[in-house]
mmCIF file with all atom_site columns, C-alpha atoms in Angstrom:
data_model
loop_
_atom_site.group_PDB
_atom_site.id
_atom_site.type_symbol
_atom_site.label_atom_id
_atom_site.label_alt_id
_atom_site.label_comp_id
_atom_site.label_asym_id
_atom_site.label_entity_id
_atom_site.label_seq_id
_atom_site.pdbx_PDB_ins_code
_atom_site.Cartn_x
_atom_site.Cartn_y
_atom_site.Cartn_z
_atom_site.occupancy
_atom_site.B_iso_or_equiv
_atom_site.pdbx_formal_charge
_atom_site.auth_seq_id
_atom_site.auth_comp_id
_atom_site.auth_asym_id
_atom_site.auth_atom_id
_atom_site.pdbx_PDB_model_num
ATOM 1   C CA . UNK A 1 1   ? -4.679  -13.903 -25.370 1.00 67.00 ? 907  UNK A CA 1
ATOM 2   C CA . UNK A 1 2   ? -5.440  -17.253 -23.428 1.00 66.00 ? 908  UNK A CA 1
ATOM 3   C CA . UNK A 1 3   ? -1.986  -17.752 -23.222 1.00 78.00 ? 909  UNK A CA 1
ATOM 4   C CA . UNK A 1 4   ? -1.443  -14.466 -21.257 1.00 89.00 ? 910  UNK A CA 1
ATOM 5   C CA . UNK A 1 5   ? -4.507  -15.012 -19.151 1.00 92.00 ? 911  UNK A CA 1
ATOM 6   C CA . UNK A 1 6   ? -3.328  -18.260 -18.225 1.00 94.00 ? 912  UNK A CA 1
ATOM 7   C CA . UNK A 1 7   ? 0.269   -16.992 -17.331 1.00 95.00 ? 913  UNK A CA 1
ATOM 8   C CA . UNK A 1 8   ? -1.354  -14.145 -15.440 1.00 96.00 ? 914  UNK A CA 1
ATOM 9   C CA . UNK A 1 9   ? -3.482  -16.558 -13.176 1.00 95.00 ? 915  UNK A CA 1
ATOM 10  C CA . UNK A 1 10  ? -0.702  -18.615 -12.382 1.00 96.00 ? 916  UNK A CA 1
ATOM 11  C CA . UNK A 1 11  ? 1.837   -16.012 -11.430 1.00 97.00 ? 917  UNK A CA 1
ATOM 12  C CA . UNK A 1 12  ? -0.466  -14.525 -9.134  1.00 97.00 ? 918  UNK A CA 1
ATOM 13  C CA . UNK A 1 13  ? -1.687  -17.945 -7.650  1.00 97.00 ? 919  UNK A CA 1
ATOM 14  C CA . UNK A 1 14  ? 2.446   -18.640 -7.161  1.00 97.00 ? 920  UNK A CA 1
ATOM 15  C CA . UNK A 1 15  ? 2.412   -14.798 -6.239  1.00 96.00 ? 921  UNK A CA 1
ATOM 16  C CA . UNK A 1 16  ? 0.015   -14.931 -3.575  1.00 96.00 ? 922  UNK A CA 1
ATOM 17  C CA . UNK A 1 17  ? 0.937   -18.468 -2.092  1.00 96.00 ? 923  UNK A CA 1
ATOM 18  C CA . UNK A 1 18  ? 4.281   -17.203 -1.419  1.00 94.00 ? 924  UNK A CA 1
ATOM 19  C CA . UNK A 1 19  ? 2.850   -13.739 0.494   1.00 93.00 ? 925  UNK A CA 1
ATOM 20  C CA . UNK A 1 20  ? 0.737   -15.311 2.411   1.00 93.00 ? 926  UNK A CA 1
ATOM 21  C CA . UNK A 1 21  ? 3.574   -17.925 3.880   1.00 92.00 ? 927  UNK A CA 1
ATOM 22  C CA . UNK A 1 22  ? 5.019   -14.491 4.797   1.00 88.00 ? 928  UNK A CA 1
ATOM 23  C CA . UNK A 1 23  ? 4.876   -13.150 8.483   1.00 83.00 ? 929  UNK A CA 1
ATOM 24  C CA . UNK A 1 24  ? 4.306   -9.578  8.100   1.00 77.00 ? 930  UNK A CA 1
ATOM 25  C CA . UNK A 1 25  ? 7.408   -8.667  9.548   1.00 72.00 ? 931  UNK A CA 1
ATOM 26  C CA . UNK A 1 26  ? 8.962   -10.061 6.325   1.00 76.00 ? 932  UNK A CA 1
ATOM 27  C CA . UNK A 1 27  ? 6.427   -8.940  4.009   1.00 81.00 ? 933  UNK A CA 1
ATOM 28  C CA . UNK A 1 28  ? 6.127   -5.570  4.812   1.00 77.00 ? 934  UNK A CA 1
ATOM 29  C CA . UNK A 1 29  ? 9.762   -4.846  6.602   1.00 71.00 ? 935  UNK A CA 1
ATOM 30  C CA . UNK A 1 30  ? 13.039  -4.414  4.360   1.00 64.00 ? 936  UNK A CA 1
ATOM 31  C CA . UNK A 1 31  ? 14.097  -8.008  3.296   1.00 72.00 ? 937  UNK A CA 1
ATOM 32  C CA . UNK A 1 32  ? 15.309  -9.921  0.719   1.00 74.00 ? 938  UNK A CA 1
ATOM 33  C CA . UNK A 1 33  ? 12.712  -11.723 -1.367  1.00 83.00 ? 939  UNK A CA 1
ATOM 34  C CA . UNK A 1 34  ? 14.561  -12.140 -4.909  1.00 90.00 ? 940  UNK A CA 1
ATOM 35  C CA . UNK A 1 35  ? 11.575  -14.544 -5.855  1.00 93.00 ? 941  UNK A CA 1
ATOM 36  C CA . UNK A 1 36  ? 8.710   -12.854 -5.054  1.00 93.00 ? 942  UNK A CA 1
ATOM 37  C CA . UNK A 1 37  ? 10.495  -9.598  -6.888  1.00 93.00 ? 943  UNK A CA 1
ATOM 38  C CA . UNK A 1 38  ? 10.656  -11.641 -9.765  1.00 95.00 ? 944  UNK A CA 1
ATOM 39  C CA . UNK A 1 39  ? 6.954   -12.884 -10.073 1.00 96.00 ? 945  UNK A CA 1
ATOM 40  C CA . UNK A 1 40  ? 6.021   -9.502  -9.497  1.00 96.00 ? 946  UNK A CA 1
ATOM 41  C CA . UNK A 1 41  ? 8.471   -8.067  -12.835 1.00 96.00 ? 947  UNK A CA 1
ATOM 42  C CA . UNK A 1 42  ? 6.651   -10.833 -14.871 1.00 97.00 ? 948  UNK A CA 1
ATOM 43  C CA . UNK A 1 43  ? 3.183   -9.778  -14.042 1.00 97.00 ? 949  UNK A CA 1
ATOM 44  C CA . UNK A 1 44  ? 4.138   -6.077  -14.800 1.00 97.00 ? 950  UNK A CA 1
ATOM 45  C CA . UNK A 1 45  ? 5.094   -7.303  -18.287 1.00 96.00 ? 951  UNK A CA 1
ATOM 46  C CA . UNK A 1 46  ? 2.025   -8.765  -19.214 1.00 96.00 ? 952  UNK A CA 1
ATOM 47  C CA . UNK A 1 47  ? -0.020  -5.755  -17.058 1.00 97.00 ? 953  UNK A CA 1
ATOM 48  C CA . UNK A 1 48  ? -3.583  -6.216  -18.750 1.00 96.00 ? 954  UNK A CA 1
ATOM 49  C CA . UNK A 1 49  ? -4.515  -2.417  -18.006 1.00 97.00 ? 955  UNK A CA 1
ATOM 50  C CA . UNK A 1 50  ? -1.450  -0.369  -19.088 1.00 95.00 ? 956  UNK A CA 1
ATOM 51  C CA . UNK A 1 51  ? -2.254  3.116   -18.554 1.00 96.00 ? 957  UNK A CA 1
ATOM 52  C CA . UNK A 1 52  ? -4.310  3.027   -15.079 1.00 97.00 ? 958  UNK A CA 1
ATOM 53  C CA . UNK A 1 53  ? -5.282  6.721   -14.889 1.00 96.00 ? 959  UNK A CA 1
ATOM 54  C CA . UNK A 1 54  ? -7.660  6.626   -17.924 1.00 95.00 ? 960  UNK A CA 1
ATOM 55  C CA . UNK A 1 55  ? -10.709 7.432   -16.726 1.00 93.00 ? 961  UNK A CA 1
ATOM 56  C CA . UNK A 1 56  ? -12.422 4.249   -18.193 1.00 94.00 ? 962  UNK A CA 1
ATOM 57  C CA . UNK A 1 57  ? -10.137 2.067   -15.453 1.00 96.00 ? 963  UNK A CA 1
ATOM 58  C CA . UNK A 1 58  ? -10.537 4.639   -12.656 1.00 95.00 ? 964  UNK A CA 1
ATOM 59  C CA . UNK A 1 59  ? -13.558 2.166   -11.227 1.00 95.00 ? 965  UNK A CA 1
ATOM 60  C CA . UNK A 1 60  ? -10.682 -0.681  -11.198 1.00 97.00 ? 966  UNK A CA 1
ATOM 61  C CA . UNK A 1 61  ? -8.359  1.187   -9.497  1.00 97.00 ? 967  UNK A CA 1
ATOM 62  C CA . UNK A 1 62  ? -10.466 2.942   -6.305  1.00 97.00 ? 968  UNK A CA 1
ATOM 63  C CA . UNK A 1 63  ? -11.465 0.839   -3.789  1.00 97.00 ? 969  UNK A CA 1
ATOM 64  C CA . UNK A 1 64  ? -10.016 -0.570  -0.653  1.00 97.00 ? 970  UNK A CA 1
ATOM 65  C CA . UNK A 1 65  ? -6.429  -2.284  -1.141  1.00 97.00 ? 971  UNK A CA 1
ATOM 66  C CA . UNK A 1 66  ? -4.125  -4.010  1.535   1.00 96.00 ? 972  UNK A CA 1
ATOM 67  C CA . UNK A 1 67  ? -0.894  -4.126  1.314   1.00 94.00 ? 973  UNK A CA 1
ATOM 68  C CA . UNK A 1 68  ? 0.459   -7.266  1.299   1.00 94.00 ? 974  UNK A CA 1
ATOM 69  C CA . UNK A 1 69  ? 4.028   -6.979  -0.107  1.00 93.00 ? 975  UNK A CA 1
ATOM 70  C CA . UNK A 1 70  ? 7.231   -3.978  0.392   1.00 89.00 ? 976  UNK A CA 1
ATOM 71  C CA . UNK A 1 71  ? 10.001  -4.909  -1.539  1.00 86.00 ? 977  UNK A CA 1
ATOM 72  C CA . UNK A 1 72  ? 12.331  -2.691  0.563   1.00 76.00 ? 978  UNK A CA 1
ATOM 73  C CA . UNK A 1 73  ? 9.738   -1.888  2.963   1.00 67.00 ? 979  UNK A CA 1
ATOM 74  C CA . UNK A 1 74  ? 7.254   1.098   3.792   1.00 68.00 ? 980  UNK A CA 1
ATOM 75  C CA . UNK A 1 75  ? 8.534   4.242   5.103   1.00 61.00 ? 981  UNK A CA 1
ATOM 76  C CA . UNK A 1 76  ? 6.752   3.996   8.463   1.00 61.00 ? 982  UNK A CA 1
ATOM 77  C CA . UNK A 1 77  ? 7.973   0.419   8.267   1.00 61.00 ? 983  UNK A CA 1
ATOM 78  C CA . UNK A 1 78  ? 11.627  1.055   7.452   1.00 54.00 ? 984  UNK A CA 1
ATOM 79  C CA . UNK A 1 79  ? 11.554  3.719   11.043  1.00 55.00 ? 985  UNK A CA 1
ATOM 80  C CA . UNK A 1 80  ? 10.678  0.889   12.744  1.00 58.00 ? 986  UNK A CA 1
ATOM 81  C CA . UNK A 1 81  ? 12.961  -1.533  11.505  1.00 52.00 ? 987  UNK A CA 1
ATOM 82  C CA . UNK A 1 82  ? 15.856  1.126   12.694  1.00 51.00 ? 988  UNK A CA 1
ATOM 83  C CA . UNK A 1 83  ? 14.529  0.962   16.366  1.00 54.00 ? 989  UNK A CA 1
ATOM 84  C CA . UNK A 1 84  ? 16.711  -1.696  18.042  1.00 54.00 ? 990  UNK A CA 1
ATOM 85  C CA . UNK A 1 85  ? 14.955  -4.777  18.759  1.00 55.00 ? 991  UNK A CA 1
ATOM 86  C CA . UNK A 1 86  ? 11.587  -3.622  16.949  1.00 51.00 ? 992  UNK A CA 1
ATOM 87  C CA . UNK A 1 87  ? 10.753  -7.439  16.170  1.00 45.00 ? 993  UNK A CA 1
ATOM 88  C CA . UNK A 1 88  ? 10.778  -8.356  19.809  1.00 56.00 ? 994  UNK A CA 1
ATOM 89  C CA . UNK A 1 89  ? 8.092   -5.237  20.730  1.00 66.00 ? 995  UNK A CA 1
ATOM 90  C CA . UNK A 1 90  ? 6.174   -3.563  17.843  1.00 75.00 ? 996  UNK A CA 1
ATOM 91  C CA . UNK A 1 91  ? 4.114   -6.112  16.018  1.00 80.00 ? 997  UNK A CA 1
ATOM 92  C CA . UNK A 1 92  ? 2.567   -4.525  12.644  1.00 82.00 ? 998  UNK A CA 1
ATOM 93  C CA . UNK A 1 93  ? -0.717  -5.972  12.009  1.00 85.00 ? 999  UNK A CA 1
ATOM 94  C CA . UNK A 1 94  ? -1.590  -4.685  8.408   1.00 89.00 ? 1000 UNK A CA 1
ATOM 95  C CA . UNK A 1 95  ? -1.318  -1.917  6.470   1.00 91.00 ? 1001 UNK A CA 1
ATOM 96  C CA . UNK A 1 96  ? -3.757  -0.228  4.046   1.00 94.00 ? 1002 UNK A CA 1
ATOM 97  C CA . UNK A 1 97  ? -4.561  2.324   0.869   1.00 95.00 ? 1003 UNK A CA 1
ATOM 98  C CA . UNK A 1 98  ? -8.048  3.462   0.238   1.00 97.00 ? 1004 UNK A CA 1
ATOM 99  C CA . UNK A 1 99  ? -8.105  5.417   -3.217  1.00 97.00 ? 1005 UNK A CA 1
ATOM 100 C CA . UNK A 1 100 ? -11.642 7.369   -3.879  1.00 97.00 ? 1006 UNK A CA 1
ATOM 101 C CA . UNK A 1 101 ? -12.103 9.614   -6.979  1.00 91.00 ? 1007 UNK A CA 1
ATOM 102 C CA . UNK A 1 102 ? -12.324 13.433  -6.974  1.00 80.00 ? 1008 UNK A CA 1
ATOM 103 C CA . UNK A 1 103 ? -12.638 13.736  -10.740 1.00 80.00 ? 1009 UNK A CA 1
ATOM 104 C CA . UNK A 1 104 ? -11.281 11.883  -13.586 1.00 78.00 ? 1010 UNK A CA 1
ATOM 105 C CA . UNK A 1 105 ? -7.970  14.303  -13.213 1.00 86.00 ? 1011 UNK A CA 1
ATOM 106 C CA . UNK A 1 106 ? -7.793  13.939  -8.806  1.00 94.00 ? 1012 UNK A CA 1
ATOM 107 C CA . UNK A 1 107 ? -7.184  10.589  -6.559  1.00 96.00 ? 1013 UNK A CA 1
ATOM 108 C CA . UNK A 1 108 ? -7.813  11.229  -2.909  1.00 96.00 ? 1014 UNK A CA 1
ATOM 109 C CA . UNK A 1 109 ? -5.514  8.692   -1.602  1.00 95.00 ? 1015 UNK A CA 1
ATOM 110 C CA . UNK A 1 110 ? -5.572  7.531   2.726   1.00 95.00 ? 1016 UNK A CA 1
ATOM 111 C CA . UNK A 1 111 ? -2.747  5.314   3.326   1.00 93.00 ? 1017 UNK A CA 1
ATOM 112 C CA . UNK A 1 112 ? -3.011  3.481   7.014   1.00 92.00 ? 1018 UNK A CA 1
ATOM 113 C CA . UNK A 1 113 ? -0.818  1.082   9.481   1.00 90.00 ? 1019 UNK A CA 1
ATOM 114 C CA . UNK A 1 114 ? -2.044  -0.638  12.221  1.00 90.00 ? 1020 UNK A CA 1
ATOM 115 C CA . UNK A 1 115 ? 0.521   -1.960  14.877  1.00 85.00 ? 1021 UNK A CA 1
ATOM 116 C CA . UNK A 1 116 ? 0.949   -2.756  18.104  1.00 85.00 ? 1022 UNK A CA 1
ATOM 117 C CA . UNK A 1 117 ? 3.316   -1.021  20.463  1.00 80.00 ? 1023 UNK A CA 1
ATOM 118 C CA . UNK A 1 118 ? 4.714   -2.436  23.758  1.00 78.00 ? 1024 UNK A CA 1
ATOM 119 C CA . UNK A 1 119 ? 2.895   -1.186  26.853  1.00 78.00 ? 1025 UNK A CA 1
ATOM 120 C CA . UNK A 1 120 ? 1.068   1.240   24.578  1.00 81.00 ? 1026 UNK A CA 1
ATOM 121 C CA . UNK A 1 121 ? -1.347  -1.001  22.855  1.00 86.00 ? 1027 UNK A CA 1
ATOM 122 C CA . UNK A 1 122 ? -2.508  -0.664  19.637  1.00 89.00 ? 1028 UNK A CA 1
ATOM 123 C CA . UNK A 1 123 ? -2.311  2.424   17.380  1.00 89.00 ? 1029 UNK A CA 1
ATOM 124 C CA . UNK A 1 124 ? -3.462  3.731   13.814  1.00 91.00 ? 1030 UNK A CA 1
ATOM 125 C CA . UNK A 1 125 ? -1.254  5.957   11.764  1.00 90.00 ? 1031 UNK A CA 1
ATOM 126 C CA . UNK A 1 126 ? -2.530  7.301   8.626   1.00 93.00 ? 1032 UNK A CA 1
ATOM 127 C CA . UNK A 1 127 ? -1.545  10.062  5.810   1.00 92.00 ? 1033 UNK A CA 1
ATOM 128 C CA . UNK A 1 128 ? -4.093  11.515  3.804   1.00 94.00 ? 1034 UNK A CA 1
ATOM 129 C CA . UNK A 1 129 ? -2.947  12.472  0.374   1.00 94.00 ? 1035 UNK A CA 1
ATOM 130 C CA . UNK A 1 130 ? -4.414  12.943  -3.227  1.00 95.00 ? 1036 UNK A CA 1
ATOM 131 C CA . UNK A 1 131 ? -2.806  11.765  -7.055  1.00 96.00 ? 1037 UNK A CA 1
ATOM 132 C CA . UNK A 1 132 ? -2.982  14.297  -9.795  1.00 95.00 ? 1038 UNK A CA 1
ATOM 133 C CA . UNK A 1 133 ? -1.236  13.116  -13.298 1.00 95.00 ? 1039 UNK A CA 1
ATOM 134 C CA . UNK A 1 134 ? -1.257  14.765  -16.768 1.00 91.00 ? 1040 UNK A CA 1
ATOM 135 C CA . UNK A 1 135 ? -0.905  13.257  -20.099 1.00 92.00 ? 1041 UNK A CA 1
ATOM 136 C CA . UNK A 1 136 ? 1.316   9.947   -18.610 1.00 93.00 ? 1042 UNK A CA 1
ATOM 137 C CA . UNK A 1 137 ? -1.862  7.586   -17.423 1.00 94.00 ? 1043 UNK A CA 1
ATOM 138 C CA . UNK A 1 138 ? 0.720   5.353   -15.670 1.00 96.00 ? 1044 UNK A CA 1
ATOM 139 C CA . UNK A 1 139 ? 2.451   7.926   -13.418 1.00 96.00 ? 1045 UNK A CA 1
ATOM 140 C CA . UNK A 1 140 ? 0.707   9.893   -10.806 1.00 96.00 ? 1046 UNK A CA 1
ATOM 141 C CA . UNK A 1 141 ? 2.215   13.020  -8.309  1.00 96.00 ? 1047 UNK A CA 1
ATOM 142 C CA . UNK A 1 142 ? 1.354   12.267  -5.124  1.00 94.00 ? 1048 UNK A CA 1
ATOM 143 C CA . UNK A 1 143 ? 1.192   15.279  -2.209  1.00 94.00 ? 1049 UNK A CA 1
ATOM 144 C CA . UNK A 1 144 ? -0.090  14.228  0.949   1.00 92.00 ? 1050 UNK A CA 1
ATOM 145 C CA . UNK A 1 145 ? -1.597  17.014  2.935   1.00 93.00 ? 1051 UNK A CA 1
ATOM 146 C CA . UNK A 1 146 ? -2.400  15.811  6.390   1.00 94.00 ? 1052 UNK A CA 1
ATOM 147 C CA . UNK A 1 147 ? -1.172  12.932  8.852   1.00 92.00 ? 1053 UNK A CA 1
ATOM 148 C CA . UNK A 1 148 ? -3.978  11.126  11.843  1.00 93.00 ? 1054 UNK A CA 1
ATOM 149 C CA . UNK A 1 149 ? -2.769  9.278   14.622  1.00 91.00 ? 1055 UNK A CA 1
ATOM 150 C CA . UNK A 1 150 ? -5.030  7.565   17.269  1.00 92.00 ? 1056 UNK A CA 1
ATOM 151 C CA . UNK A 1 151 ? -4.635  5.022   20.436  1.00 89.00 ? 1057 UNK A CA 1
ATOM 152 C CA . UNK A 1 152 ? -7.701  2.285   18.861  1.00 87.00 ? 1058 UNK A CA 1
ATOM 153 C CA . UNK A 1 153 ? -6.950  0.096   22.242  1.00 87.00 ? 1059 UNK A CA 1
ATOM 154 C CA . UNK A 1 154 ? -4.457  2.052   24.262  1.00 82.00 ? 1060 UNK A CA 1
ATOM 155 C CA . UNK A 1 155 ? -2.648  -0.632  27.237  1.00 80.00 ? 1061 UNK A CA 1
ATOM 156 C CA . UNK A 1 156 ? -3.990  -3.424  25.501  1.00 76.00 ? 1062 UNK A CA 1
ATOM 157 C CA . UNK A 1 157 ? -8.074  -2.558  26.616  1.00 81.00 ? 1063 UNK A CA 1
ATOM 158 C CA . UNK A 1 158 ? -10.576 -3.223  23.737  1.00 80.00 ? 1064 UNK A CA 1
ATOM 159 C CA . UNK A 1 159 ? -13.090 -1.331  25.398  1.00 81.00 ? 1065 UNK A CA 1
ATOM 160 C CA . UNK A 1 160 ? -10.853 1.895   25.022  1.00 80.00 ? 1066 UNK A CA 1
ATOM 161 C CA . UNK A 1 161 ? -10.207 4.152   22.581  1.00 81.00 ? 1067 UNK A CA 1
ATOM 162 C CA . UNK A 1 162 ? -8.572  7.845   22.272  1.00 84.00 ? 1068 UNK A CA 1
ATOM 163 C CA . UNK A 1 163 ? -9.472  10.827  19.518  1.00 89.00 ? 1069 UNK A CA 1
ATOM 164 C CA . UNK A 1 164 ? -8.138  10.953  16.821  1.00 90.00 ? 1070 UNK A CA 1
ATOM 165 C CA . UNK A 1 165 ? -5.383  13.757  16.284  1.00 92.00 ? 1071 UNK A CA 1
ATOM 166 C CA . UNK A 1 166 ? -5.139  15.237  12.858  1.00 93.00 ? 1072 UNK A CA 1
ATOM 167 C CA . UNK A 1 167 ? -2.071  17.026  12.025  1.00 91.00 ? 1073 UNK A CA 1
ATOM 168 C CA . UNK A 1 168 ? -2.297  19.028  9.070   1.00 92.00 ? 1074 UNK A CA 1
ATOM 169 C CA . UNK A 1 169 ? 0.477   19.452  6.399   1.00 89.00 ? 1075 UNK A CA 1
ATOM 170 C CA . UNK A 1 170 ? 0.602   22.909  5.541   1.00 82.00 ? 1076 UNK A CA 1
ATOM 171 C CA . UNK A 1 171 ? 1.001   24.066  1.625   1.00 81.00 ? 1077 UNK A CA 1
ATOM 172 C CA . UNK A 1 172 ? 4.602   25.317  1.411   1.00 72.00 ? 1078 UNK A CA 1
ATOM 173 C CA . UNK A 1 173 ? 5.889   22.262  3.557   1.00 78.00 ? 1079 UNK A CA 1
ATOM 174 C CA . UNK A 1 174 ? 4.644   19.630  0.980   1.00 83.00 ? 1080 UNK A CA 1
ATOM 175 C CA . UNK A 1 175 ? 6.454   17.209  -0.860  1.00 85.00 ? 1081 UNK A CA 1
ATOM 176 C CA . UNK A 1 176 ? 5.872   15.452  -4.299  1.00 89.00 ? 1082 UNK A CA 1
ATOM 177 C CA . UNK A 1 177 ? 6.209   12.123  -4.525  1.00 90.00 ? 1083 UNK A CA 1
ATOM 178 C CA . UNK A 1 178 ? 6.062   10.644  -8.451  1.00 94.00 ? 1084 UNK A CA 1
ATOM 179 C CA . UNK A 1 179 ? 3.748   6.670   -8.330  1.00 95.00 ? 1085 UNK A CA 1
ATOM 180 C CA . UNK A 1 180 ? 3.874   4.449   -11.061 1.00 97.00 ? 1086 UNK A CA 1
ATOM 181 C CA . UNK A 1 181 ? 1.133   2.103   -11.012 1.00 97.00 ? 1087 UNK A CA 1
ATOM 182 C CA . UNK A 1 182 ? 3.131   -1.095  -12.886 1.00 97.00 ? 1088 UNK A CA 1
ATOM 183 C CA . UNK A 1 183 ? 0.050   -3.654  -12.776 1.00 98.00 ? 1089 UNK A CA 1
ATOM 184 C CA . UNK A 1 184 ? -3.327  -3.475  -12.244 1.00 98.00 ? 1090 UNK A CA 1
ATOM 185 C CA . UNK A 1 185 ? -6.339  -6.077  -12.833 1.00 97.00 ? 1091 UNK A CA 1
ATOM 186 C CA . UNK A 1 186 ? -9.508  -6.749  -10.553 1.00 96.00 ? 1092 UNK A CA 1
ATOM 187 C CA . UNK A 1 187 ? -7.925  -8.100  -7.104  1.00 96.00 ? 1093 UNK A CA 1
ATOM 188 C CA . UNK A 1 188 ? -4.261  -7.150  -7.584  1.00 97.00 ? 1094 UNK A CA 1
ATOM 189 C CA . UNK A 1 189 ? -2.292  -3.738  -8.492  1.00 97.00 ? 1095 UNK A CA 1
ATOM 190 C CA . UNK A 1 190 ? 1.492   -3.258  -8.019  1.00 97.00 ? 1096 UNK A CA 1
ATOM 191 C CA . UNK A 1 191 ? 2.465   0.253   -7.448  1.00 96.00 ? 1097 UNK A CA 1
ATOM 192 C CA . UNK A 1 192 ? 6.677   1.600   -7.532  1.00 94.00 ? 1098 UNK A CA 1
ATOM 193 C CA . UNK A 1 193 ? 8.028   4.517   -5.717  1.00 88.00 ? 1099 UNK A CA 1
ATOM 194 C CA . UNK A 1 194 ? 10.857  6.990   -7.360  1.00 84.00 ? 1100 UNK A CA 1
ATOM 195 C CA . UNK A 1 195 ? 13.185  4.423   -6.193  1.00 83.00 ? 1101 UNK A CA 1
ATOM 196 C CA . UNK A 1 196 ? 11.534  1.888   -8.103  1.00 84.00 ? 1102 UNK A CA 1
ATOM 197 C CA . UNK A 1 197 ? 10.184  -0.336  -4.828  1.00 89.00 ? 1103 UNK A CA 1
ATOM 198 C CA . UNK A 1 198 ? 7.787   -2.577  -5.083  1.00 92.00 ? 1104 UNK A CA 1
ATOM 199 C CA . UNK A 1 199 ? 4.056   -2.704  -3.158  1.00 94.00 ? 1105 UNK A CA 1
ATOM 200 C CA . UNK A 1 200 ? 1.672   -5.558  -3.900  1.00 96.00 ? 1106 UNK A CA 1
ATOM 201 C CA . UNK A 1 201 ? -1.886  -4.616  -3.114  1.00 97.00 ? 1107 UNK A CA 1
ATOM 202 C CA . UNK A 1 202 ? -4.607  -7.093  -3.087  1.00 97.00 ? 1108 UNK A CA 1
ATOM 203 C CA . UNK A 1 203 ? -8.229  -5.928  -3.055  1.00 96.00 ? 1109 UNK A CA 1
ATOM 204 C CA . UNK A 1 204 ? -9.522  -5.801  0.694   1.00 90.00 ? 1110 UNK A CA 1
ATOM 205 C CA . UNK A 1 205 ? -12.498 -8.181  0.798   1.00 76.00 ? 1111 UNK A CA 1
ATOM 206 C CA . UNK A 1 206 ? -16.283 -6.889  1.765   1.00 56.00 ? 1112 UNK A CA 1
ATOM 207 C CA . UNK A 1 207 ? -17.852 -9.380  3.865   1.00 42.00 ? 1113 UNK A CA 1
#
């Protein structure tokens, strides 16, 4: 048991040292980053709370998470990375997932990206979803019913700011999505798509 705990921290200390040298073009854009895969894969197989969805390690898993770590990218991420020259002009600057609890059997689920876009300033995207599972406590089916986008400093002035504009997903046009959760402990959870990517959350911090 100390063993594993002391594996654990130092993965993640090894984990985290490497993210952080990380611009966020490379940590959150498609690249190559066989080492930091691998760290991840070991934490997942020492995952201290296996089956997420329990109810008992719902107050583990809400909360306020950055992502810090695509292993193939985001899909807002990978659109941009398809735009010619996208490093040059649109700078990401972070992207979140804020998880609150409907019941013990519902996830309402707001994934975000903040960027910056040339002559536009910067802008908020963000998809509002919610997580439903059965009897696998690992897997959950995500449906995301609504999208926001808003101007927070359109042409670069701070003192500006637009509405918000929701755009709503109706019923018969939505997609599942399955989401493994493959680690989770008090600062740190590691979700996979279908495709088996990788996102590294760390736990945003309150000040």
């Amino acid at each position: 048991m100390v063993e594993t705990e002391t594996e654990r921290a130092t993965l993640k200390t090894e984990l985290f040292r490497r993210v952080d040298a990380l611009e966020p073009q490379q940590a959150l854009f498609p690249s190559k980053e066989e080492f930091i895969d691998g760290l991840v894969q070991q934490l997942e197989y020492i995952n201290p709370i296996p089956q997420p969805l329990q109810p008992k390690h719902l107050p583990t898993l809400l909360g306020d998470w950055q992502l810090v770590y695509a292993s193939r990218g985001t899909v807002v991420t990978r659109q941009l990375a398809s735009i010619p020259n996208f490093l040059g002009g649109i700078k990401i600057k972070q992207v979140w997932q804020k998880l609150a609890t409907v019941d013990t059997q519902k996830i309402v689920a707001e994934n975000g990206a903040e960027f910056d876009l040339p002559l536009l300033g910067e802008w908020q995207l963000k998809a509002q979803g919610v997580w439903t599972w059965g009897a696998d406590e690992q897997v959950a089916t995500v449906t995301f019913n609504a999208f926001y986008v808003q101007a927070t400093q359109p042409f670069d002035q701070p003192s500006w700011s637009l509405p918000e504009l929701k755009i709503p997903v109706l019923e018969f046009l939505r997609n599942e999505a399955l989401w493994t959760t493959s680690y989770l402990d008090e600062e740190m959870r590691v979700g996979r798509g279908a495709t088996g990517n990788l996102f590294v959350f760390r736990r945003s911090q309150t000040v």
